[in-house]
Amino acid sequence: MRKIIIDTDPGQDDAVAILLALASPDALDVLAITCVAGNVPLDLTTRNARMICELAGKVDVPIHAGCDRPLARMLVTAEHVHGKTGLDGITLPDPKMPLADGHAVDAIISLAKANPGVTLCPLGPLTNVATALNQAPEIADNIVEIVLMGGAYFEVGNITPAAEFNIYVDPEAAEVVFKSGIKLTVLPLDVTHKALTTRPRVEQFRALGSVGQAVASWTDFFERFDKQKYGSEGAPLHDPCVIAYLLRPELFSGRYINVEIEVQSPLTRGMTVADWWGVTGRAPNATFIGDVDADGFFNLLTERISRLPVS
Ligand code: RIB
Ligand code: CA
């Protein structure tokens, strides 16, 4: 059983990741969901997180609002990918569950102090996590691993030619996390672009009842950006790869390498400079995942989502 904190900017793919985690109480104890500005502004990511938990029938998970902008830059959002609401594709009822008291950064700090061995699962820009580490560096001793979605090497960038969105939005925060010395597992575009929602996979979701239908509607909306840009056969389910890695790490493979973050250049800001071939001699600091058994991933996802109550 792993105690986890999900830090997120929902986002259709974040939503599927949250559903996967909430559908796995046998393996994951979700201590809290902390929201950050990213795909859409903070007021929408906190609204979306509550709607997702209500869809899953899991309204006892504390949801905290966090940072509404990056450490040192203007916020960049991704409505062009996720739609105006951040969860376009289906209209869910307005959330009824309240936000938990306290800022997300304070929640991360207090939960890390109270739960030695906790795993952080960032699915968006790393602003909340970096701020918590800056304010309370001692929590690093209690964080057994950070498993995050972000970065790219072979796939290079999705928001600029050089950078992946989560790292691009707040490169200074990413630098704090990548230099923290905490065990780091990174799920970059290189692996998430291999987890594509092909038609048969989406129809499997749709057959699962209300939650599966929501997932299928989200991916139907979400996939248009990647199909148009990459000509891919569906949407890459970026963030669910983080939770699937926790549940079945054997589905994934990668290398323990050095990864540094570009924070200076206006041209390549947010690039994850991944030393995949070990040419720099710099000390490794991250397990950088490059491959996934996509069928195994979707079978896990479908089976787990089928466990959620049909609302
Ligand atoms: O680049 C993909 C990442 O950016 C995903 O986490 C998506 O939700 C957005 O946050
Ligand atoms: Ca995300």
mmCIF file of C-alpha atoms and ligand atoms in Angstrom:
data_model
loop_
_atom_site.group_PDB
_atom_site.id
_atom_site.type_symbol
_atom_site.label_atom_id
_atom_site.label_comp_id
_atom_site.label_asym_id
_atom_site.label_seq_id
_atom_site.Cartn_x
_atom_site.Cartn_y
_atom_site.Cartn_z
ATOM 1 C CA MET A 1 0.000 0.000 0.000
ATOM 2 C CA ARG A 2 1.504 3.368 -1.020
ATOM 3 C CA LYS A 3 0.455 6.660 0.516
ATOM 4 C CA ILE A 4 0.308 9.199 -2.291
ATOM 5 C CA ILE A 5 -0.447 12.880 -2.865
ATOM 6 C CA ILE A 6 -1.654 13.698 -6.389
ATOM 7 C CA ASP A 7 -0.697 17.218 -7.514
ATOM 8 C CA THR A 8 -2.705 18.044 -10.584
ATOM 9 C CA ASP A 9 -4.059 20.542 -13.162
ATOM 10 C CA PRO A 10 -7.155 18.713 -14.528
ATOM 11 C CA GLY A 11 -7.149 18.314 -17.589
ATOM 12 C CA GLN A 12 -8.876 15.295 -19.135
ATOM 13 C CA ASP A 13 -5.784 13.107 -18.789
ATOM 14 C CA ASP A 14 -5.339 14.186 -15.170
ATOM 15 C CA ALA A 15 -8.981 13.174 -14.643
ATOM 16 C CA VAL A 16 -8.344 9.645 -15.905
ATOM 17 C CA ALA A 17 -5.251 9.408 -13.690
ATOM 18 C CA ILE A 18 -7.276 10.479 -10.634
ATOM 19 C CA LEU A 19 -10.007 7.946 -11.469
ATOM 20 C CA LEU A 20 -7.388 5.190 -11.816
ATOM 21 C CA ALA A 21 -5.915 6.061 -8.413
ATOM 22 C CA LEU A 22 -9.333 6.261 -6.703
ATOM 23 C CA ALA A 23 -10.266 2.908 -8.247
ATOM 24 C CA SER A 24 -7.229 1.280 -6.604
ATOM 25 C CA PRO A 25 -7.735 1.564 -2.814
ATOM 26 C CA ASP A 26 -6.155 -1.904 -2.490
ATOM 27 C CA ALA A 27 -2.821 -0.437 -3.529
ATOM 28 C CA LEU A 28 -2.980 3.366 -3.205
ATOM 29 C CA ASP A 29 -4.003 5.506 -0.228
ATOM 30 C CA VAL A 30 -4.725 8.924 -1.751
ATOM 31 C CA LEU A 31 -3.981 11.250 1.157
ATOM 32 C CA ALA A 32 -4.955 14.374 -0.785
ATOM 33 C CA ILE A 33 -5.356 15.925 -4.186
ATOM 34 C CA THR A 34 -3.544 19.270 -4.497
ATOM 35 C CA CYS A 35 -4.426 21.537 -7.403
ATOM 36 C CA VAL A 36 -2.141 23.839 -9.341
ATOM 37 C CA ALA A 37 -2.631 26.273 -12.228
ATOM 38 C CA GLY A 38 -1.611 24.712 -15.530
ATOM 39 C CA ASN A 39 -3.900 23.406 -18.260
ATOM 40 C CA VAL A 40 -6.439 25.973 -17.058
ATOM 41 C CA PRO A 41 -6.334 28.568 -14.245
ATOM 42 C CA LEU A 42 -6.487 27.442 -10.608
ATOM 43 C CA ASP A 43 -10.181 28.155 -10.074
ATOM 44 C CA LEU A 44 -10.979 25.672 -12.842
ATOM 45 C CA THR A 45 -8.450 23.006 -11.828
ATOM 46 C CA THR A 46 -9.920 23.008 -8.305
ATOM 47 C CA ARG A 47 -13.475 22.878 -9.707
ATOM 48 C CA ASN A 48 -12.539 20.042 -12.060
ATOM 49 C CA ALA A 49 -10.811 18.005 -9.338
ATOM 50 C CA ARG A 50 -13.981 18.113 -7.238
ATOM 51 C CA MET A 51 -16.182 17.108 -10.180
ATOM 52 C CA ILE A 52 -13.886 14.149 -10.926
ATOM 53 C CA CYS A 53 -14.009 12.895 -7.313
ATOM 54 C CA GLU A 54 -17.798 13.233 -7.276
ATOM 55 C CA LEU A 55 -18.022 11.307 -10.561
ATOM 56 C CA ALA A 56 -16.010 8.526 -8.907
ATOM 57 C CA GLY A 57 -18.206 8.672 -5.802
ATOM 58 C CA LYS A 58 -15.118 9.429 -3.668
ATOM 59 C CA VAL A 59 -15.961 12.706 -1.927
ATOM 60 C CA ASP A 60 -13.872 12.027 1.178
ATOM 61 C CA VAL A 61 -10.565 12.872 -0.505
ATOM 62 C CA PRO A 62 -9.275 16.293 0.658
ATOM 63 C CA ILE A 63 -8.804 18.626 -2.321
ATOM 64 C CA HIS A 64 -6.646 21.717 -1.724
ATOM 65 C CA ALA A 65 -6.141 24.774 -3.906
ATOM 66 C CA GLY A 66 -2.495 25.625 -4.511
ATOM 67 C CA CYS A 67 -0.389 28.041 -6.501
ATOM 68 C CA ASP A 68 -2.170 30.094 -9.137
ATOM 69 C CA ARG A 69 0.950 30.982 -11.102
ATOM 70 C CA PRO A 70 4.504 29.734 -11.676
ATOM 71 C CA LEU A 71 7.394 30.685 -9.377
ATOM 72 C CA ALA A 72 8.893 33.283 -11.669
ATOM 73 C CA ARG A 73 6.914 33.527 -14.883
ATOM 74 C CA MET A 74 3.512 34.396 -16.287
ATOM 75 C CA LEU A 75 1.079 31.476 -16.344
ATOM 76 C CA VAL A 76 0.715 29.708 -19.689
ATOM 77 C CA THR A 77 -2.446 27.594 -20.048
ATOM 78 C CA ALA A 78 -3.564 24.975 -22.599
ATOM 79 C CA GLU A 79 -7.217 25.597 -23.440
ATOM 80 C CA HIS A 80 -6.295 24.820 -27.059
ATOM 81 C CA VAL A 81 -5.815 21.221 -25.920
ATOM 82 C CA HIS A 82 -8.250 20.799 -23.033
ATOM 83 C CA GLY A 83 -10.998 23.287 -23.939
ATOM 84 C CA LYS A 84 -12.233 26.343 -22.048
ATOM 85 C CA THR A 85 -13.238 24.401 -18.938
ATOM 86 C CA GLY A 86 -10.213 22.133 -18.952
ATOM 87 C CA LEU A 87 -12.585 19.148 -18.969
ATOM 88 C CA ASP A 88 -14.380 19.707 -22.273
ATOM 89 C CA GLY A 89 -15.989 16.644 -23.821
ATOM 90 C CA ILE A 90 -18.750 16.138 -21.299
ATOM 91 C CA THR A 91 -20.715 18.467 -18.997
ATOM 92 C CA LEU A 92 -20.702 17.223 -15.411
ATOM 93 C CA PRO A 93 -22.868 18.601 -12.573
ATOM 94 C CA ASP A 94 -21.442 21.570 -10.659
ATOM 95 C CA PRO A 95 -19.373 20.277 -7.721
ATOM 96 C CA LYS A 96 -21.015 20.131 -4.315
ATOM 97 C CA MET A 97 -18.083 18.922 -2.209
ATOM 98 C CA PRO A 98 -16.130 21.788 -0.623
ATOM 99 C CA LEU A 99 -12.438 22.418 -1.023
ATOM 100 C CA ALA A 100 -10.401 21.343 2.012
ATOM 101 C CA ASP A 101 -9.114 24.112 4.263
ATOM 102 C CA GLY A 102 -5.523 25.178 3.809
ATOM 103 C CA HIS A 103 -3.255 25.917 0.898
ATOM 104 C CA ALA A 104 -1.995 22.949 -1.107
ATOM 105 C CA VAL A 105 1.612 23.755 -0.238
ATOM 106 C CA ASP A 106 0.837 23.635 3.492
ATOM 107 C CA ALA A 107 -1.053 20.376 2.932
ATOM 108 C CA ILE A 108 1.906 18.812 1.110
ATOM 109 C CA ILE A 109 4.241 19.880 3.931
ATOM 110 C CA SER A 110 2.014 18.679 6.775
ATOM 111 C CA LEU A 111 1.082 15.403 5.073
ATOM 112 C CA ALA A 112 4.729 14.667 4.225
ATOM 113 C CA LYS A 113 5.732 15.325 7.833
ATOM 114 C CA ALA A 114 2.939 13.088 9.127
ATOM 115 C CA ASN A 115 3.431 10.286 6.580
ATOM 116 C CA PRO A 116 7.060 9.200 6.226
ATOM 117 C CA GLY A 117 7.378 7.171 3.013
ATOM 118 C CA VAL A 118 4.821 9.205 1.094
ATOM 119 C CA THR A 119 5.000 9.332 -2.734
ATOM 120 C CA LEU A 120 4.295 12.585 -4.583
ATOM 121 C CA CYS A 121 2.566 12.237 -7.980
ATOM 122 C CA PRO A 122 2.790 15.564 -9.850
ATOM 123 C CA LEU A 123 0.666 15.604 -13.016
ATOM 124 C CA GLY A 124 1.033 19.303 -13.877
ATOM 125 C CA PRO A 125 3.493 22.169 -13.467
ATOM 126 C CA LEU A 126 5.687 21.601 -10.399
ATOM 127 C CA THR A 127 4.936 24.912 -8.684
ATOM 128 C CA ASN A 128 3.216 23.470 -5.563
ATOM 129 C CA VAL A 129 5.843 20.753 -5.061
ATOM 130 C CA ALA A 130 8.790 23.114 -5.514
ATOM 131 C CA THR A 131 7.264 25.692 -3.174
ATOM 132 C CA ALA A 132 6.752 23.018 -0.506
ATOM 133 C CA LEU A 133 10.383 21.862 -0.874
ATOM 134 C CA ASN A 134 11.619 25.468 -0.728
ATOM 135 C CA GLN A 135 9.564 26.257 2.393
ATOM 136 C CA ALA A 136 10.282 22.987 4.221
ATOM 137 C CA PRO A 137 13.355 21.240 2.765
ATOM 138 C CA GLU A 138 13.271 18.726 5.595
ATOM 139 C CA ILE A 139 10.222 17.020 4.064
ATOM 140 C CA ALA A 140 12.540 15.527 1.432
ATOM 141 C CA ASP A 141 13.563 12.929 4.037
ATOM 142 C CA ASN A 142 9.954 11.714 4.253
ATOM 143 C CA ILE A 143 9.261 11.579 0.500
ATOM 144 C CA VAL A 144 10.228 8.110 -0.714
ATOM 145 C CA GLU A 145 9.746 8.976 -4.422
ATOM 146 C CA ILE A 146 8.393 11.577 -6.781
ATOM 147 C CA VAL A 147 6.721 9.991 -9.821
ATOM 148 C CA LEU A 148 5.831 12.729 -12.281
ATOM 149 C CA MET A 149 4.553 13.227 -15.803
ATOM 150 C CA GLY A 150 6.740 15.704 -17.635
ATOM 151 C CA GLY A 151 9.583 16.319 -20.012
ATOM 152 C CA ALA A 152 10.678 14.648 -23.208
ATOM 153 C CA TYR A 153 13.778 13.415 -24.982
ATOM 154 C CA PHE A 154 13.213 11.708 -28.347
ATOM 155 C CA GLU A 155 9.727 13.230 -28.599
ATOM 156 C CA VAL A 156 11.157 16.703 -27.780
ATOM 157 C CA GLY A 157 8.374 19.271 -27.136
ATOM 158 C CA ASN A 158 4.597 19.604 -27.329
ATOM 159 C CA ILE A 159 4.156 23.248 -26.308
ATOM 160 C CA THR A 160 7.369 24.531 -27.962
ATOM 161 C CA PRO A 161 9.784 22.716 -30.281
ATOM 162 C CA ALA A 162 11.968 22.045 -27.215
ATOM 163 C CA ALA A 163 9.733 21.659 -24.157
ATOM 164 C CA GLU A 164 6.862 19.603 -22.734
ATOM 165 C CA PHE A 165 4.026 21.630 -21.180
ATOM 166 C CA ASN A 166 4.351 20.772 -17.441
ATOM 167 C CA ILE A 167 8.061 21.618 -17.376
ATOM 168 C CA TYR A 168 7.684 24.587 -19.753
ATOM 169 C CA VAL A 169 5.078 26.351 -17.579
ATOM 170 C CA ASP A 170 7.365 26.423 -14.537
ATOM 171 C CA PRO A 171 10.971 25.493 -15.365
ATOM 172 C CA GLU A 172 12.305 27.050 -12.145
ATOM 173 C CA ALA A 173 10.012 24.761 -10.134
ATOM 174 C CA ALA A 174 11.117 21.778 -12.195
ATOM 175 C CA GLU A 175 14.754 22.660 -11.486
ATOM 176 C CA VAL A 176 14.040 22.586 -7.721
ATOM 177 C CA VAL A 177 12.458 19.138 -8.013
ATOM 178 C CA PHE A 178 15.113 17.661 -10.320
ATOM 179 C CA LYS A 179 17.901 18.942 -8.024
ATOM 180 C CA SER A 180 16.140 17.874 -4.791
ATOM 181 C CA GLY A 181 17.965 14.575 -4.485
ATOM 182 C CA ILE A 182 14.635 12.783 -3.911
ATOM 183 C CA LYS A 183 14.216 9.528 -5.840
ATOM 184 C CA LEU A 184 12.664 10.677 -9.111
ATOM 185 C CA THR A 185 10.799 8.705 -11.753
ATOM 186 C CA VAL A 186 9.845 10.676 -14.856
ATOM 187 C CA LEU A 187 7.164 9.678 -17.383
ATOM 188 C CA PRO A 188 7.939 11.903 -20.384
ATOM 189 C CA LEU A 189 6.235 12.280 -23.760
ATOM 190 C CA ASP A 190 8.520 9.505 -25.012
ATOM 191 C CA VAL A 191 6.409 6.974 -23.135
ATOM 192 C CA THR A 192 3.051 8.733 -22.947
ATOM 193 C CA HIS A 193 2.911 9.058 -26.735
ATOM 194 C CA LYS A 194 2.907 5.251 -26.817
ATOM 195 C CA ALA A 195 -0.251 5.091 -24.652
ATOM 196 C CA LEU A 196 -2.739 6.160 -27.314
ATOM 197 C CA THR A 197 -6.516 5.930 -27.000
ATOM 198 C CA THR A 198 -7.224 4.053 -30.200
ATOM 199 C CA ARG A 199 -10.879 3.562 -31.194
ATOM 200 C CA PRO A 200 -11.207 -0.016 -29.826
ATOM 201 C CA ARG A 201 -9.736 1.132 -26.496
ATOM 202 C CA VAL A 202 -12.127 4.088 -26.281
ATOM 203 C CA GLU A 203 -15.121 1.866 -27.091
ATOM 204 C CA GLN A 204 -14.022 -0.421 -24.246
ATOM 205 C CA PHE A 205 -14.224 2.590 -21.915
ATOM 206 C CA ARG A 206 -17.607 3.610 -23.282
ATOM 207 C CA ALA A 207 -19.037 0.175 -22.511
ATOM 208 C CA LEU A 208 -18.185 0.533 -18.805
ATOM 209 C CA GLY A 209 -21.167 2.667 -17.819
ATOM 210 C CA SER A 210 -21.263 6.296 -16.658
ATOM 211 C CA VAL A 211 -17.638 6.677 -15.560
ATOM 212 C CA GLY A 212 -16.338 4.903 -18.654
ATOM 213 C CA GLN A 213 -18.617 7.025 -20.833
ATOM 214 C CA ALA A 214 -17.141 10.170 -19.262
ATOM 215 C CA VAL A 215 -13.628 8.899 -19.943
ATOM 216 C CA ALA A 216 -14.552 8.122 -23.567
ATOM 217 C CA SER A 217 -16.111 11.575 -24.006
ATOM 218 C CA TRP A 218 -13.025 13.251 -22.566
ATOM 219 C CA THR A 219 -10.643 11.321 -24.791
ATOM 220 C CA ASP A 220 -12.870 11.952 -27.830
ATOM 221 C CA PHE A 221 -12.380 15.681 -27.170
ATOM 222 C CA PHE A 222 -8.772 15.534 -25.996
ATOM 223 C CA GLU A 223 -7.479 13.472 -28.951
ATOM 224 C CA ARG A 224 -8.225 16.062 -31.654
ATOM 225 C CA PHE A 225 -5.130 18.141 -30.721
ATOM 226 C CA ASP A 226 -2.672 15.250 -30.978
ATOM 227 C CA LYS A 227 -4.329 13.685 -34.029
ATOM 228 C CA GLN A 228 -4.054 17.012 -35.866
ATOM 229 C CA LYS A 229 -0.501 17.799 -34.657
ATOM 230 C CA TYR A 230 1.102 14.361 -34.750
ATOM 231 C CA GLY A 231 -1.293 12.457 -36.973
ATOM 232 C CA SER A 232 -1.483 10.012 -34.085
ATOM 233 C CA GLU A 233 -4.157 7.343 -33.785
ATOM 234 C CA GLY A 234 -5.704 8.790 -30.628
ATOM 235 C CA ALA A 235 -4.947 10.831 -27.523
ATOM 236 C CA PRO A 236 -1.806 10.094 -25.493
ATOM 237 C CA LEU A 237 -2.953 9.337 -21.953
ATOM 238 C CA HIS A 238 -0.086 11.234 -20.342
ATOM 239 C CA ASP A 239 -0.972 11.460 -16.653
ATOM 240 C CA PRO A 240 -2.529 7.987 -16.132
ATOM 241 C CA CYS A 241 0.948 6.585 -16.909
ATOM 242 C CA VAL A 242 2.076 7.943 -13.508
ATOM 243 C CA ILE A 243 -0.570 6.000 -11.584
ATOM 244 C CA ALA A 244 -0.224 2.903 -13.779
ATOM 245 C CA TYR A 245 3.529 2.958 -13.041
ATOM 246 C CA LEU A 246 2.774 2.830 -9.307
ATOM 247 C CA LEU A 247 0.346 -0.047 -9.785
ATOM 248 C CA ARG A 248 2.287 -2.125 -12.323
ATOM 249 C CA PRO A 249 5.857 -0.816 -12.830
ATOM 250 C CA GLU A 250 6.672 -3.915 -14.862
ATOM 251 C CA LEU A 251 4.631 -2.460 -17.732
ATOM 252 C CA PHE A 252 7.264 0.281 -18.116
ATOM 253 C CA SER A 253 10.976 0.486 -18.896
ATOM 254 C CA GLY A 254 13.540 3.274 -18.845
ATOM 255 C CA ARG A 255 17.018 4.340 -17.820
ATOM 256 C CA TYR A 256 18.536 5.935 -14.709
ATOM 257 C CA ILE A 257 20.156 9.032 -16.206
ATOM 258 C CA ASN A 258 21.014 12.659 -15.606
ATOM 259 C CA VAL A 259 18.230 15.105 -16.451
ATOM 260 C CA GLU A 260 18.735 18.861 -16.176
ATOM 261 C CA ILE A 261 16.227 21.639 -16.841
ATOM 262 C CA GLU A 262 16.901 24.563 -19.173
ATOM 263 C CA VAL A 263 15.838 27.760 -17.360
ATOM 264 C CA GLN A 264 17.953 30.426 -19.124
ATOM 265 C CA SER A 265 17.300 30.282 -22.852
ATOM 266 C CA PRO A 266 14.151 31.941 -24.207
ATOM 267 C CA LEU A 267 14.394 29.520 -27.136
ATOM 268 C CA THR A 268 14.627 26.241 -25.169
ATOM 269 C CA ARG A 269 13.147 27.227 -21.795
ATOM 270 C CA GLY A 270 11.721 24.162 -20.017
ATOM 271 C CA MET A 271 13.646 21.615 -22.080
ATOM 272 C CA THR A 272 14.527 18.457 -20.147
ATOM 273 C CA VAL A 273 18.142 17.885 -21.159
ATOM 274 C CA ALA A 274 18.102 14.104 -20.733
ATOM 275 C CA ASP A 275 21.527 12.456 -20.973
ATOM 276 C CA TRP A 276 20.032 9.236 -22.403
ATOM 277 C CA TRP A 277 23.414 8.172 -23.884
ATOM 278 C CA GLY A 278 25.510 9.122 -20.848
ATOM 279 C CA VAL A 279 27.749 11.561 -22.707
ATOM 280 C CA THR A 280 28.021 14.254 -20.021
ATOM 281 C CA GLY A 281 29.392 12.334 -17.081
ATOM 282 C CA ARG A 282 26.860 14.163 -14.890
ATOM 283 C CA ALA A 283 25.492 12.100 -11.986
ATOM 284 C CA PRO A 284 22.176 10.383 -12.739
ATOM 285 C CA ASN A 285 19.201 11.862 -10.851
ATOM 286 C CA ALA A 286 16.103 10.350 -12.489
ATOM 287 C CA THR A 287 14.665 7.142 -13.878
ATOM 288 C CA PHE A 288 13.510 8.376 -17.282
ATOM 289 C CA ILE A 289 10.849 6.060 -18.702
ATOM 290 C CA GLY A 290 10.935 5.403 -22.446
ATOM 291 C CA ASP A 291 8.584 2.505 -23.105
ATOM 292 C CA VAL A 292 5.304 0.936 -22.020
ATOM 293 C CA ASP A 293 3.322 -2.221 -22.768
ATOM 294 C CA ALA A 294 0.379 -0.239 -24.153
ATOM 295 C CA ASP A 295 -2.071 -3.142 -24.200
ATOM 296 C CA GLY A 296 -1.170 -4.003 -20.613
ATOM 297 C CA PHE A 297 -1.635 -0.354 -19.661
ATOM 298 C CA PHE A 298 -5.109 -0.117 -21.222
ATOM 299 C CA ASN A 299 -6.207 -3.462 -19.793
ATOM 300 C CA LEU A 300 -5.210 -2.222 -16.328
ATOM 301 C CA LEU A 301 -6.963 1.099 -16.858
ATOM 302 C CA THR A 302 -10.165 -0.467 -18.178
ATOM 303 C CA GLU A 303 -10.337 -3.110 -15.462
ATOM 304 C CA ARG A 304 -9.774 -0.584 -12.679
ATOM 305 C CA ILE A 305 -12.242 1.996 -14.005
ATOM 306 C CA SER A 306 -14.854 -0.769 -14.236
ATOM 307 C CA ARG A 307 -14.591 -1.025 -10.434
ATOM 308 C CA LEU A 308 -15.864 2.540 -9.881
ATOM 309 C CA PRO A 309 -19.513 2.901 -8.899
ATOM 310 C CA VAL A 310 -21.846 3.680 -11.783
ATOM 311 C CA SER A 311 -23.498 6.965 -10.815
HETATM 312 O O1 RIB B 1 2.322 17.715 -21.693
HETATM 313 C C1 RIB B 1 1.295 16.946 -21.141
HETATM 314 C C2 RIB B 1 1.006 17.367 -19.739
HETATM 315 O O2 RIB B 1 0.579 18.724 -19.726
HETATM 316 C C3 RIB B 1 -0.158 16.576 -19.102
HETATM 317 O O3 RIB B 1 0.024 16.507 -17.709
HETATM 318 C C4 RIB B 1 -1.348 17.432 -19.421
HETATM 319 O O4 RIB B 1 -2.417 17.246 -18.483
HETATM 320 C C5 RIB B 1 -0.756 18.808 -19.256
HETATM 321 O O5 RIB B 1 -0.758 19.127 -17.861
HETATM 322 CA CA CA B 2 -1.730 17.372 -16.225
#
